Short mmCIF file of C-alpha atoms in Angstrom, two decimals:
data_model
loop_
_atom_site.label_atom_id
_atom_site.label_comp_id
_atom_site.label_asym_id
_atom_site.label_seq_id
_atom_site.Cartn_x
_atom_site.Cartn_y
_atom_site.Cartn_z
CA UNK B 1 -7.40 -60.45 86.91
CA UNK B 2 -7.80 -57.62 84.44
CA UNK B 3 -4.18 -56.48 85.63
CA UNK B 4 -3.00 -59.95 84.73
CA UNK B 5 -4.56 -59.87 81.33
CA UNK B 6 -3.03 -56.75 80.51
CA UNK B 7 0.52 -57.87 81.87
CA UNK B 8 0.26 -61.02 79.61
CA UNK B 9 -0.77 -58.88 76.55
CA UNK B 10 2.40 -56.79 77.05
CA UNK B 11 4.53 -59.93 77.44
CA UNK B 12 3.04 -61.49 74.37
CA UNK B 13 3.74 -58.30 72.21
CA UNK B 14 7.48 -57.97 73.50
CA UNK B 15 9.87 -59.90 71.80
CA UNK B 16 13.26 -60.16 73.36
CA UNK B 17 16.50 -59.30 71.60
CA UNK B 18 18.39 -62.26 70.08
CA UNK B 19 22.09 -61.61 69.98
CA UNK B 20 22.40 -63.91 66.83
CA UNK B 21 19.51 -62.30 65.11
CA UNK B 22 20.91 -59.45 62.71
CA UNK B 23 17.50 -57.83 62.64
CA UNK B 24 16.36 -57.74 66.33
CA UNK B 25 12.87 -56.01 65.51
CA UNK B 26 11.35 -57.88 62.89
CA UNK B 27 8.51 -55.45 62.45
CA UNK B 28 10.41 -51.83 62.65
CA UNK B 29 8.39 -48.82 62.53
CA UNK B 30 9.42 -46.57 59.79
CA UNK B 31 8.74 -42.98 60.05
CA UNK B 32 8.98 -40.32 57.23
CA UNK B 33 10.03 -36.89 58.16
CA UNK B 34 8.52 -33.96 55.94
CA UNK B 35 9.87 -30.51 55.96
CA UNK B 36 7.45 -27.78 55.78
CA UNK B 37 8.21 -24.58 53.98
CA UNK B 38 7.73 -22.52 56.91
CA UNK B 39 10.29 -24.97 58.86
CA UNK B 40 13.20 -24.61 56.52
CA UNK B 41 16.26 -22.75 58.31
CA UNK B 42 16.66 -19.54 56.85
CA UNK B 43 20.24 -20.23 55.46
CA UNK B 44 19.04 -23.22 53.67
CA UNK B 45 15.99 -21.29 52.29
CA UNK B 46 18.48 -18.86 50.74
CA UNK B 47 20.14 -21.62 48.52
CA UNK B 48 16.69 -23.07 47.79
CA UNK B 49 15.53 -19.88 46.40
CA UNK B 50 18.59 -19.73 44.22
CA UNK B 51 18.45 -23.29 42.93
CA UNK B 52 14.64 -23.39 42.16
CA UNK B 53 13.85 -21.17 39.36
CA UNK B 54 10.31 -19.51 39.50
CA UNK B 55 7.76 -20.04 37.07
CA UNK B 56 6.89 -16.35 36.65
CA UNK B 57 10.39 -15.03 36.16
CA UNK B 58 10.86 -16.34 32.55
CA UNK B 59 7.67 -14.57 31.32
CA UNK B 60 8.69 -11.11 32.38
CA UNK B 61 11.08 -10.34 29.60
CA UNK B 62 8.77 -11.47 26.98
CA UNK B 63 6.03 -9.37 28.48
CA UNK B 64 8.15 -6.32 28.48
CA UNK B 65 9.26 -7.10 24.76
CA UNK B 66 5.61 -7.34 23.94
CA UNK B 67 4.83 -3.93 25.45
CA UNK B 68 7.87 -2.23 23.75
CA UNK B 69 6.71 -3.76 20.21
CA UNK B 70 3.24 -2.26 21.09
CA UNK B 71 4.28 1.20 21.93
CA UNK B 72 6.75 1.44 18.85
CA UNK B 73 3.85 0.19 16.54
CA UNK B 74 1.55 2.80 18.22
CA UNK B 75 4.11 5.63 17.90
CA UNK B 76 4.74 4.78 14.19
CA UNK B 77 1.32 4.70 13.19
CA UNK B 78 0.68 8.19 14.73
CA UNK B 79 3.73 9.50 12.88
CA UNK B 80 2.65 7.88 9.56
CA UNK B 81 -0.82 9.60 10.24
CA UNK B 82 0.41 12.98 10.69
CA UNK B 83 2.71 12.70 7.69
CA UNK B 84 -0.34 11.40 5.51
CA UNK B 85 -2.39 14.51 6.55
CA UNK B 86 0.25 16.67 5.95
CA UNK B 87 1.53 15.60 2.52
CA UNK B 88 -1.49 13.60 1.12
CA UNK B 89 -1.20 14.47 -2.50
CA UNK B 90 -3.90 15.72 -4.77
CA UNK B 91 -3.73 14.35 -8.15
CA UNK B 92 -2.85 16.78 -10.89
CA UNK B 93 -4.97 18.81 -13.29
CA UNK B 94 -4.97 18.78 -16.80
CA UNK B 95 -6.37 21.56 -19.13
CA UNK B 96 -6.79 21.85 -22.94
CA UNK B 97 -5.85 25.47 -23.81
CA UNK B 98 -5.88 25.31 -27.45
CA UNK B 99 -6.03 23.08 -30.48
CA UNK B 100 -4.97 23.18 -33.98
CA UNK B 101 -5.41 20.89 -37.02
CA UNK B 102 -3.08 20.71 -39.86
CA UNK B 103 -4.87 17.94 -41.94
CA UNK B 104 -7.67 15.40 -42.31
CA UNK B 105 -8.16 12.79 -44.96
CA UNK B 106 -10.09 9.69 -45.46
CA UNK B 107 -9.27 7.24 -47.88
CA UNK B 108 -10.39 3.57 -48.68
CA UNK B 109 -9.85 1.12 -47.63
CA UNK B 110 -10.92 2.89 -44.41
CA UNK B 111 -7.88 4.80 -43.35
CA UNK B 112 -7.58 8.30 -41.51
CA UNK B 113 -4.79 10.42 -41.62
CA UNK B 114 -5.16 13.83 -39.39
CA UNK B 115 -2.46 15.80 -37.70
CA UNK B 116 -3.41 17.53 -34.64
CA UNK B 117 -1.53 19.85 -31.81
CA UNK B 118 -2.91 20.51 -28.43
CA UNK B 119 -1.61 22.88 -25.90
CA UNK B 120 -2.00 20.88 -22.58
CA UNK B 121 -1.48 22.79 -19.25
CA UNK B 122 -0.66 20.43 -16.29
CA UNK B 123 -0.87 21.84 -12.68
CA UNK B 124 0.44 20.74 -9.42
CA UNK B 125 -1.95 22.04 -6.84
CA UNK B 126 0.12 20.42 -3.80
CA UNK B 127 2.08 22.87 -1.77
CA UNK B 128 4.26 20.30 -0.28
CA UNK B 129 4.72 17.63 -2.85
CA UNK B 130 6.34 17.72 -6.35
CA UNK B 131 5.64 15.44 -9.33
CA UNK B 132 7.81 13.35 -11.60
CA UNK B 133 5.84 12.25 -14.91
CA UNK B 134 7.59 8.98 -16.45
CA UNK B 135 6.73 7.50 -19.61
CA UNK B 136 4.02 9.68 -20.87
CA UNK B 137 2.24 8.91 -24.08
CA UNK B 138 -0.64 10.63 -25.83
CA UNK B 139 -2.90 9.73 -28.88
CA UNK B 140 -6.33 11.02 -30.04
CA UNK B 141 -9.43 8.89 -30.30
CA UNK B 142 -12.77 9.24 -32.28
CA UNK B 143 -15.98 7.28 -31.06
CA UNK B 144 -13.55 5.18 -28.96
CA UNK B 145 -11.14 4.32 -31.68
CA UNK B 146 -7.80 5.67 -32.10
CA UNK B 147 -7.37 8.11 -35.01
CA UNK B 148 -3.64 8.89 -34.36
CA UNK B 149 -0.57 6.80 -33.41
CA UNK B 150 0.61 6.86 -30.02
CA UNK B 151 3.42 9.63 -29.33
CA UNK B 152 5.92 9.27 -26.54
CA UNK B 153 6.22 12.74 -24.65
CA UNK B 154 9.47 13.65 -22.80
CA UNK B 155 9.58 13.28 -18.88
CA UNK B 156 8.21 16.12 -16.74
CA UNK B 157 9.06 17.29 -13.42
CA UNK B 158 6.39 19.58 -11.61
CA UNK B 159 7.69 21.49 -8.56
CA UNK B 160 5.31 22.38 -5.56
CA UNK B 161 2.34 24.09 -6.57
CA UNK B 162 3.52 24.89 -10.14
CA UNK B 163 2.19 24.59 -13.73
CA UNK B 164 3.94 23.43 -17.12
CA UNK B 165 2.77 23.64 -20.73
CA UNK B 166 2.99 20.91 -23.32
CA UNK B 167 2.30 21.12 -27.09
CA UNK B 168 2.48 17.65 -28.64
CA UNK B 169 2.07 17.19 -32.23
CA UNK B 170 0.12 13.97 -32.77
CA UNK B 171 -0.85 12.20 -36.09
CA UNK B 172 0.31 12.67 -39.60
CA UNK B 173 0.32 8.77 -40.40
CA UNK B 174 -2.44 6.88 -41.73
CA UNK B 175 -4.22 4.63 -39.00
CA UNK B 176 -6.85 1.71 -40.08
CA UNK B 177 -10.27 2.44 -38.68
CA UNK B 178 -14.01 1.32 -38.99
CA UNK B 179 -16.02 2.48 -41.65
CA UNK B 180 -18.10 4.06 -38.92
CA UNK B 181 -15.22 6.39 -37.93
CA UNK B 182 -14.57 7.31 -41.47
CA UNK B 183 -18.31 8.22 -42.33
CA UNK B 184 -18.74 9.93 -38.93
CA UNK B 185 -15.61 12.36 -39.23
CA UNK B 186 -16.66 13.18 -42.90
CA UNK B 187 -19.98 13.96 -41.43
CA UNK B 188 -19.01 16.18 -38.85
CA UNK B 189 -16.47 18.01 -40.68
CA UNK B 190 -19.08 19.20 -43.03
CA UNK B 191 -21.21 20.24 -40.07
CA UNK B 192 -18.19 22.33 -38.88
CA UNK B 193 -17.96 20.31 -35.14
CA UNK B 194 -15.68 17.69 -34.52
CA UNK B 195 -15.85 15.86 -31.06
CA UNK B 196 -12.61 14.06 -30.44
CA UNK B 197 -10.74 12.64 -27.21
CA UNK B 198 -7.39 13.53 -26.18
CA UNK B 199 -5.60 10.71 -24.07
CA UNK B 200 -2.63 10.72 -22.14
CA UNK B 201 -1.33 7.96 -20.02
CA UNK B 202 2.01 6.84 -18.18
CA UNK B 203 3.16 6.75 -14.59
CA UNK B 204 4.00 9.33 -11.77
CA UNK B 205 5.96 9.56 -8.85
CA UNK B 206 5.42 11.95 -5.67
CA UNK B 207 8.33 13.63 -4.09
CA UNK B 208 8.10 14.82 -0.49
CA UNK B 209 11.31 16.24 0.73
CA UNK B 210 14.13 13.69 0.04
CA UNK B 211 11.52 10.66 -0.03
CA UNK B 212 10.00 9.51 -3.46
CA UNK B 213 7.00 7.34 -3.63
CA UNK B 214 6.63 4.47 -5.97
CA UNK B 215 5.23 4.67 -9.46
CA UNK B 216 1.47 5.23 -9.90
CA UNK B 217 -0.44 4.75 -13.14
CA UNK B 218 -1.82 7.79 -14.80
CA UNK B 219 -4.74 7.83 -17.18
CA UNK B 220 -6.34 11.35 -18.30
CA UNK B 221 -9.10 11.59 -20.74
CA UNK B 222 -9.86 15.19 -22.32
CA UNK B 223 -12.91 15.58 -24.42
CA UNK B 224 -12.43 18.36 -26.86
CA UNK B 225 -15.03 19.81 -28.85
CA UNK B 226 -13.66 21.67 -31.97
CA UNK B 227 -15.06 24.02 -34.54
CA UNK B 228 -13.51 22.60 -37.73
CA UNK B 229 -14.63 23.29 -41.39
CA UNK B 230 -13.21 21.48 -44.82
CA UNK B 231 -10.29 22.97 -45.87
CA UNK B 232 -9.33 25.26 -42.79
CA UNK B 233 -5.79 24.64 -41.61
CA UNK B 234 -4.16 25.82 -38.27
CA UNK B 235 -5.72 26.73 -35.10
CA UNK B 236 -9.48 26.06 -34.42
CA UNK B 237 -11.83 27.33 -31.91
CA UNK B 238 -12.64 25.22 -28.76
CA UNK B 239 -16.31 25.00 -28.31
CA UNK B 240 -17.04 24.87 -24.32
CA UNK B 241 -14.21 24.23 -21.75
CA UNK B 242 -12.58 21.01 -22.30
CA UNK B 243 -13.02 18.46 -19.28
CA UNK B 244 -10.25 16.28 -18.46
CA UNK B 245 -10.69 13.15 -16.23
CA UNK B 246 -7.49 12.29 -14.14
CA UNK B 247 -7.43 8.79 -13.00
CA UNK B 248 -4.03 7.78 -10.67
#
């Protein structure tokens, strides 16, 4: 009986082919064939490698480019550090060697007319760097007020480890000042001691070999204490060593 049921079930599932039916099997079974990478033939795998770009290959040139830039910047920084240590310039030194006064007059309304001459020595302490001085000017002040007009000085060049001397004549033209300045100068002259300030300012450039630097500002203040008595004209003694403060 069981064999008959199995046979009946097989006969029920079997559908005879109909020559007039274009689709002899109404419920065909479709199979999808998958190819695994390990099963690809060797000759086809070679063409697939050429046709399919790797996701890592385009990044290789960028990585090499970044490494080259990093190495270049590192070497450039080392070279600049060596040059800076070898050629790092020291600012110039200014010294007032002597002073002369050729006239001091105070009038009203408060005007001061004073004529002075200073011998200024400028030294370049650098052994590898020269200095250009451009657009130098000078004036004299008293109690933080100018008592002479500004005077233009000629351009200067200081070679490596050298010195130069300047003797600018400053003043001779009446300058309006405050009453405090007029009274202070007259009183100091009567005591025989006058404290003035020589100011030089302009721009400088450093020169190392064939390389010239950009312009840097220069501002120099020299405190000069002079022995001055009324009626004395010419060179006057300097009381103490004038101190010059140099800012670049």
